[in-house]
Tab-separated table of C-alpha atoms in Angstrom:
chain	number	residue	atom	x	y	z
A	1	UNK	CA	88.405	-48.224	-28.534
A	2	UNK	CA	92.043	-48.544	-27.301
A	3	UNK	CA	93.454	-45.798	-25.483
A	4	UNK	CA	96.660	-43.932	-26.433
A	5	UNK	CA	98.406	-41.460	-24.352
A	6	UNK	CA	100.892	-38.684	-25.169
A	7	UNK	CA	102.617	-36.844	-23.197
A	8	UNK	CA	103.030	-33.876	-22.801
A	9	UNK	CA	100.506	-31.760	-24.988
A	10	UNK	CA	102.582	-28.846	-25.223
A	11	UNK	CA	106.283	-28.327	-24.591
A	12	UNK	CA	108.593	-25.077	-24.491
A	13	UNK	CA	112.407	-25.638	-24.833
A	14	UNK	CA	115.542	-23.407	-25.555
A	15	UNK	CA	117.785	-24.122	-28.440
A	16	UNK	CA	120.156	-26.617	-27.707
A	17	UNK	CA	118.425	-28.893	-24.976
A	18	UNK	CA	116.805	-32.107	-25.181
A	19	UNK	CA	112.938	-32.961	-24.845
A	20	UNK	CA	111.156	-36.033	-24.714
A	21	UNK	CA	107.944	-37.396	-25.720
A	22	UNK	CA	105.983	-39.627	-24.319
A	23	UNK	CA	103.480	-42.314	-25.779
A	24	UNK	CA	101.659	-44.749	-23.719
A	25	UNK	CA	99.159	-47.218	-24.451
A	26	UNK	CA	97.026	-47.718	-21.647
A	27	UNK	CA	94.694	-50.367	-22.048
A	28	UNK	CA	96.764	-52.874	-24.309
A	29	UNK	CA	100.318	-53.873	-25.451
A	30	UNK	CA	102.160	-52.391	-28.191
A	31	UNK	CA	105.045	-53.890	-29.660
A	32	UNK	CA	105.234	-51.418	-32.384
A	33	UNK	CA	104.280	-47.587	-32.066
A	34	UNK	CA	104.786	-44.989	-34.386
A	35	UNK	CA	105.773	-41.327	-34.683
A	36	UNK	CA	104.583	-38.947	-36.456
A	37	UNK	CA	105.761	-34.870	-37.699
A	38	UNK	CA	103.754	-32.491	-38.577
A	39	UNK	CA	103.957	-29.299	-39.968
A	40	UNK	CA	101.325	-26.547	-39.967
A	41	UNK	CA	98.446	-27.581	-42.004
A	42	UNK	CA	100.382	-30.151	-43.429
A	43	UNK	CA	99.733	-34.119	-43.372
A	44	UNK	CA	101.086	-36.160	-41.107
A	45	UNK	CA	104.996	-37.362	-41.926
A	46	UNK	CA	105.704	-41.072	-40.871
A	47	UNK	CA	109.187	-40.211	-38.724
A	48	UNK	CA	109.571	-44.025	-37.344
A	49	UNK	CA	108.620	-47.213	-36.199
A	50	UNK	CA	109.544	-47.993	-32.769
A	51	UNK	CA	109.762	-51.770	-31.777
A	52	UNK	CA	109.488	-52.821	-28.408
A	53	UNK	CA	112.855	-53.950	-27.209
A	54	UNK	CA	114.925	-53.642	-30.186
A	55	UNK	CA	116.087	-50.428	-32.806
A	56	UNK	CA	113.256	-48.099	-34.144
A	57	UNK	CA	113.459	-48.140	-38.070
A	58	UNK	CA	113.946	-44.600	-39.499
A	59	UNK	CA	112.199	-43.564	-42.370
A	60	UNK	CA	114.180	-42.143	-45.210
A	61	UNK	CA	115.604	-38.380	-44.437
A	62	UNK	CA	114.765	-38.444	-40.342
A	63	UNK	CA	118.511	-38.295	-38.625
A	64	UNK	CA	118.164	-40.898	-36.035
A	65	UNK	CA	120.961	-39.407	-33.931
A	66	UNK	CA	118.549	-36.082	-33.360
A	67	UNK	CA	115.356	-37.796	-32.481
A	68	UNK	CA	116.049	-40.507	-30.253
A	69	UNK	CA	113.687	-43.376	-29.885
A	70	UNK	CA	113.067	-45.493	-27.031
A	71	UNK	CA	110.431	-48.456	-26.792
A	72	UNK	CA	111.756	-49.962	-23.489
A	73	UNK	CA	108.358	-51.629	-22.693
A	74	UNK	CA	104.904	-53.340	-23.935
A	75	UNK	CA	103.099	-49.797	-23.151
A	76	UNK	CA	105.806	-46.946	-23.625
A	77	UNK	CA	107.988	-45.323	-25.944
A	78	UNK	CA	109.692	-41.958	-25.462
A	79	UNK	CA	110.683	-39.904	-28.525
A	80	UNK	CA	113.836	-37.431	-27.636
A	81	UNK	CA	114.540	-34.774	-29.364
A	82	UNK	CA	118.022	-33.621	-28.703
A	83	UNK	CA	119.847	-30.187	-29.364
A	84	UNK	CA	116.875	-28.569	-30.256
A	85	UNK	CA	116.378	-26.031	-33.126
A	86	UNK	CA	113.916	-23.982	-33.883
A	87	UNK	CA	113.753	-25.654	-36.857
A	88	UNK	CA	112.052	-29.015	-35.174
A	89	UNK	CA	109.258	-27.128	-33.880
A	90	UNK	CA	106.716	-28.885	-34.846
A	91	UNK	CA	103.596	-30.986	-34.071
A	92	UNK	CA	104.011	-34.662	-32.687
A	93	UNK	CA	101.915	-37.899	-32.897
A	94	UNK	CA	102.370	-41.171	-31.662
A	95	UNK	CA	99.768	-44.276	-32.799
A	96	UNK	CA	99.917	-47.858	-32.119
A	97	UNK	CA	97.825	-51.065	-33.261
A	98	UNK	CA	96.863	-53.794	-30.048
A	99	UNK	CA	97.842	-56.930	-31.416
A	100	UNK	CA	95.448	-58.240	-34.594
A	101	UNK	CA	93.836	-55.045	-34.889
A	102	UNK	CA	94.293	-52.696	-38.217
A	103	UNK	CA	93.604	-49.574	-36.954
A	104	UNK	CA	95.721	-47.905	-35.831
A	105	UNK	CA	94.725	-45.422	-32.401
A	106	UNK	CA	96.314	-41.946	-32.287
A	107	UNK	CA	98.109	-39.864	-29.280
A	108	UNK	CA	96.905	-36.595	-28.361
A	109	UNK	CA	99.841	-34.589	-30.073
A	110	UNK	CA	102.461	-32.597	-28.567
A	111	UNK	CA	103.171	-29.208	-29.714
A	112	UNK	CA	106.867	-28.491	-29.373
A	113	UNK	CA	107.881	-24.658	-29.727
A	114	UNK	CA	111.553	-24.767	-29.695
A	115	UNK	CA	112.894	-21.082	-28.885
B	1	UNK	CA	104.204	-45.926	-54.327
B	2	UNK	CA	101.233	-46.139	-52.273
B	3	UNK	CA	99.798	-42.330	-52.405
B	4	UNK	CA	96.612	-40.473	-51.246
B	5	UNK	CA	95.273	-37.307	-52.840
B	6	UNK	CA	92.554	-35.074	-51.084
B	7	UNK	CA	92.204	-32.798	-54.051
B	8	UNK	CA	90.358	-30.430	-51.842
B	9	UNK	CA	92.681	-28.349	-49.266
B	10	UNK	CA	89.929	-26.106	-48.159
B	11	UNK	CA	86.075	-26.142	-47.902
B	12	UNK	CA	83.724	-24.108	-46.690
B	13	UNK	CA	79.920	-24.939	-46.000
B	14	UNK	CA	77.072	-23.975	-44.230
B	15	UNK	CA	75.876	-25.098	-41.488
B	16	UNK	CA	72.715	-28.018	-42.638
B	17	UNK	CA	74.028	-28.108	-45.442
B	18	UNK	CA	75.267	-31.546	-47.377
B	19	UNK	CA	79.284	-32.706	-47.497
B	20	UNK	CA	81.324	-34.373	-49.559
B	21	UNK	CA	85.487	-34.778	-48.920
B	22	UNK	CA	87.278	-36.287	-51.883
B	23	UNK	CA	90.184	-39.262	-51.380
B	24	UNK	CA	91.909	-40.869	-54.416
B	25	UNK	CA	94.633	-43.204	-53.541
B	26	UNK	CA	97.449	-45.320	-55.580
B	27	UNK	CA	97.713	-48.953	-54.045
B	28	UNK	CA	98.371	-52.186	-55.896
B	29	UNK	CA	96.604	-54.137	-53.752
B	30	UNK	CA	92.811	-54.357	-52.157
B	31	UNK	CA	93.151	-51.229	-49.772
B	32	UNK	CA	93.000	-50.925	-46.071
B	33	UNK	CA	91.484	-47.236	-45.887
B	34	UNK	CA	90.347	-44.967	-43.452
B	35	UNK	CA	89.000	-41.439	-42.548
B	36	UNK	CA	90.804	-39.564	-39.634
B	37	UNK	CA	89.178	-36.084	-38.184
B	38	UNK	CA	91.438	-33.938	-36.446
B	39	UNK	CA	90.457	-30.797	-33.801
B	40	UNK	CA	93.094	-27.887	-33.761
B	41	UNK	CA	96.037	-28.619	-31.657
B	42	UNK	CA	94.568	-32.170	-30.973
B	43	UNK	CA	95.044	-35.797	-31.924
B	44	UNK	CA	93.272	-37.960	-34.799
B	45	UNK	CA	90.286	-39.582	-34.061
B	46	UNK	CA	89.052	-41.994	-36.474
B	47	UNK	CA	85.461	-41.577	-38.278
B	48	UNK	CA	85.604	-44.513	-40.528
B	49	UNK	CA	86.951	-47.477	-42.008
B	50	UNK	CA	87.215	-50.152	-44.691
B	51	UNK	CA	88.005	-53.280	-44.693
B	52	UNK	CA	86.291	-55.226	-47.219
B	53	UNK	CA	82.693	-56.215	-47.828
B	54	UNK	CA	79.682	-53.532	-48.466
B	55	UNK	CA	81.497	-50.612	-49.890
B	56	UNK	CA	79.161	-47.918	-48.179
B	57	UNK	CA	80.511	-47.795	-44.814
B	58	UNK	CA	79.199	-45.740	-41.780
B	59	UNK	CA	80.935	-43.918	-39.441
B	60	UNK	CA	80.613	-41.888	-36.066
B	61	UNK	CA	79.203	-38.325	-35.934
B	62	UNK	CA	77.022	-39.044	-38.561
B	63	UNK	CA	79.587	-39.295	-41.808
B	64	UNK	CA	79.770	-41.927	-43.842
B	65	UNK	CA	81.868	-42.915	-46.898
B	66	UNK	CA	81.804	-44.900	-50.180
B	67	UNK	CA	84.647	-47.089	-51.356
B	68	UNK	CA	84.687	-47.375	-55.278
B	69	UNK	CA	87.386	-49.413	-56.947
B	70	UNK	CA	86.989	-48.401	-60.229
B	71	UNK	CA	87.780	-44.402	-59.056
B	72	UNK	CA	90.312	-45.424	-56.553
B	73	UNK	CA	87.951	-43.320	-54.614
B	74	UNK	CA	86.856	-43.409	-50.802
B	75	UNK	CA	85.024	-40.238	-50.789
B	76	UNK	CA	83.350	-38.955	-47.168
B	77	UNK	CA	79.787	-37.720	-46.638
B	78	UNK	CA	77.634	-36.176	-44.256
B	79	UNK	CA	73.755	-35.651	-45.363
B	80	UNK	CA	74.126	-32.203	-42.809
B	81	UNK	CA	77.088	-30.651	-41.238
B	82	UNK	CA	77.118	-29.008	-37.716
B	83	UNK	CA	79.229	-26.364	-36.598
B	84	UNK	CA	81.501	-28.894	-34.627
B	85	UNK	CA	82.226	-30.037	-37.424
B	86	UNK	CA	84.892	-28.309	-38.659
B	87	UNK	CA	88.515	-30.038	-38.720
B	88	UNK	CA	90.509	-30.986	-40.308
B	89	UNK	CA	89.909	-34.371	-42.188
B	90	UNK	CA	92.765	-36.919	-43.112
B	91	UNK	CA	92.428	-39.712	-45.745
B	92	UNK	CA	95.075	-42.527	-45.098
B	93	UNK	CA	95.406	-45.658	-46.614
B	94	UNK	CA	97.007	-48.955	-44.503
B	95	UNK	CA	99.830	-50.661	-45.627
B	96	UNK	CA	102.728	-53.148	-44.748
B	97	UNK	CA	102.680	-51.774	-41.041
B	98	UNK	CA	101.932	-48.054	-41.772
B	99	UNK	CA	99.835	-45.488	-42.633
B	100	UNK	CA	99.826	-43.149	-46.250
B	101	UNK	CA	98.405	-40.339	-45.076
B	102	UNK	CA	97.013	-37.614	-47.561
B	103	UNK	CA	97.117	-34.032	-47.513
B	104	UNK	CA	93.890	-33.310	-45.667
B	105	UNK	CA	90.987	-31.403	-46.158
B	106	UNK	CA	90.280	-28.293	-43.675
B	107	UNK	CA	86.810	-28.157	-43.341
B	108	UNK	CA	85.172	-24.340	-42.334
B	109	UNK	CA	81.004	-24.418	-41.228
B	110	UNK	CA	79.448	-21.204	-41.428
B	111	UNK	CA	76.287	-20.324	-38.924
C-alpha cells in the first residue's frame, strides 16, 4: 500500500515556541492530506484538511491561527503549532488518499509533550 | 450526522480464544467503512474494508468483518486472537472527503 510519512515521532517543546509537523507521502501525490488530534485513549479528532497549494479548511472549534497548515507541494504538508501550551500536548496524525483511491493511509503519529 | 459507536471501550480475552469488536454507525447513504488497528504510540494501520458487494469481508492478520445493513452494523472477528494482538481498534466510516471515526475499542490478550 501507499506509504505515508510523519515526522517527527516524538517532539519536546517549552511553552511558548513553535513546532512543526511533518507529513510526507512518499510513493504518490497528495493533493489533500489530513490532520488529525488525539487525546489519550480517545478517537481520533478530524483538525483539517490541507489542500495542496491553496488554504487548509478548519474544522469547527480548531483556531487556525495556532496550528498553522502548510501544503506547499504534491508530497508535503507541515502542521505548526505555534505558542505552545501544555494544553496542545497531544497525539498527531496525518493521512492522505493517492488520487482515485478511498482509503485513506495513515502517518506514524507524533507525540508532542509541550512543557 | 454521520456517527460511529464502538459500544465496547475495553475487552479483555484470552489468548486462542474467539473475538468479536462491535461498530454501529449513522449514515444516510450506502457506507464506505473500515477497520483501523492501532499499536501504542504508533500510527493506524488498516485491517479491513468495505466497499460494496459480499458483505463478509476479509482482512489482514487474520480478522475479518461482516457488514449488515439492517443493524447498521460492521462488526470485526477473529476465529483466535494472539497476543500481538492487542490494540487498539478504530471503526470509521468514509464520507464526503473524510473519515467518522468512532471511539475505539482497546483490546487486552491474556497468556
Amino acid at each position: 500500500g501507499a506509504v505515508v510519512s510523519q515526522h517527527p515521532s516524538r517532539v519536546i517543546c517549552k511553552s511558548g515556541t513553535s513546532v512543526k509537523i511533518e507529513c510526507r507521502s512518499l510513493d504518490f501525490q497528495a493533493t489533500t492530506m489530513f490532520w488529525y488530534r488525539q487525546f489519550p485513549k480517545k478517537s481520533l479528532m478530524l483538525m483539517a484538511t490541507s489542500n495542496e497549494g491553496s488554504k487548509a479548511t478548519y474544522e469547527q472549534g480548531v483556531e487556525k491561527d495556532k496550528f498553522l497548515i502548510n501544503h506547499a507541494s504534491l508530497t508535503l504538508s507541515t502542521l505548526t503549532v505555534t505558542s505552545a501550551h501544555p494544553e496542545d500536548s497531544s497525539f498527531y496524525i496525518c493521512s492522505a488518499r493517492p488520487p482515485g483511491v478511498t482509503e485513506a493511509f495513515f502517518g506514524q503519529g507524533t507525540r508532542l509533550t509541550v512543557v | 450526522a454521520q456517527s460511529v459507536t464502538q459500544p465496547d471501550i475495553h475487552i479483555t480475552v484470552s489468548e486462542g480464544a474467539s473475538l468479536e469488536l462491535r461498530c454501529n454507525y449513522s449514515y444516510g447513504a450506502t457506507p464506505y467503512l473500515f477497520w483501523y488497528v492501532q499499536s501504542p504510540g504508533q500510527g493506524l494501520q488498516l485491517l479491513l474494508k468495505y466497499f460494496s458487494g459480499d458483505t463478509l469481508v476479509q482482512g489482514i492478520k487474520g480478522f475479518e468483518a461482516e457488514f449488515k445493513r439492517s443493524q447498521s452494523s460492521f462488526n470485526l472477528r477473529k476465529p483466535s486472537v494472539h497476543w500481538s494482538d492487542a490494540a487498539e481498534y478504530f471503526c470509521a466510516v468514509h464520507y464526503g472527503q473524510n473519515f467518522v471515526f468512532g471511539p475505539g475499542t482497546r483490546l487486552s490478550v491474556l497468556p
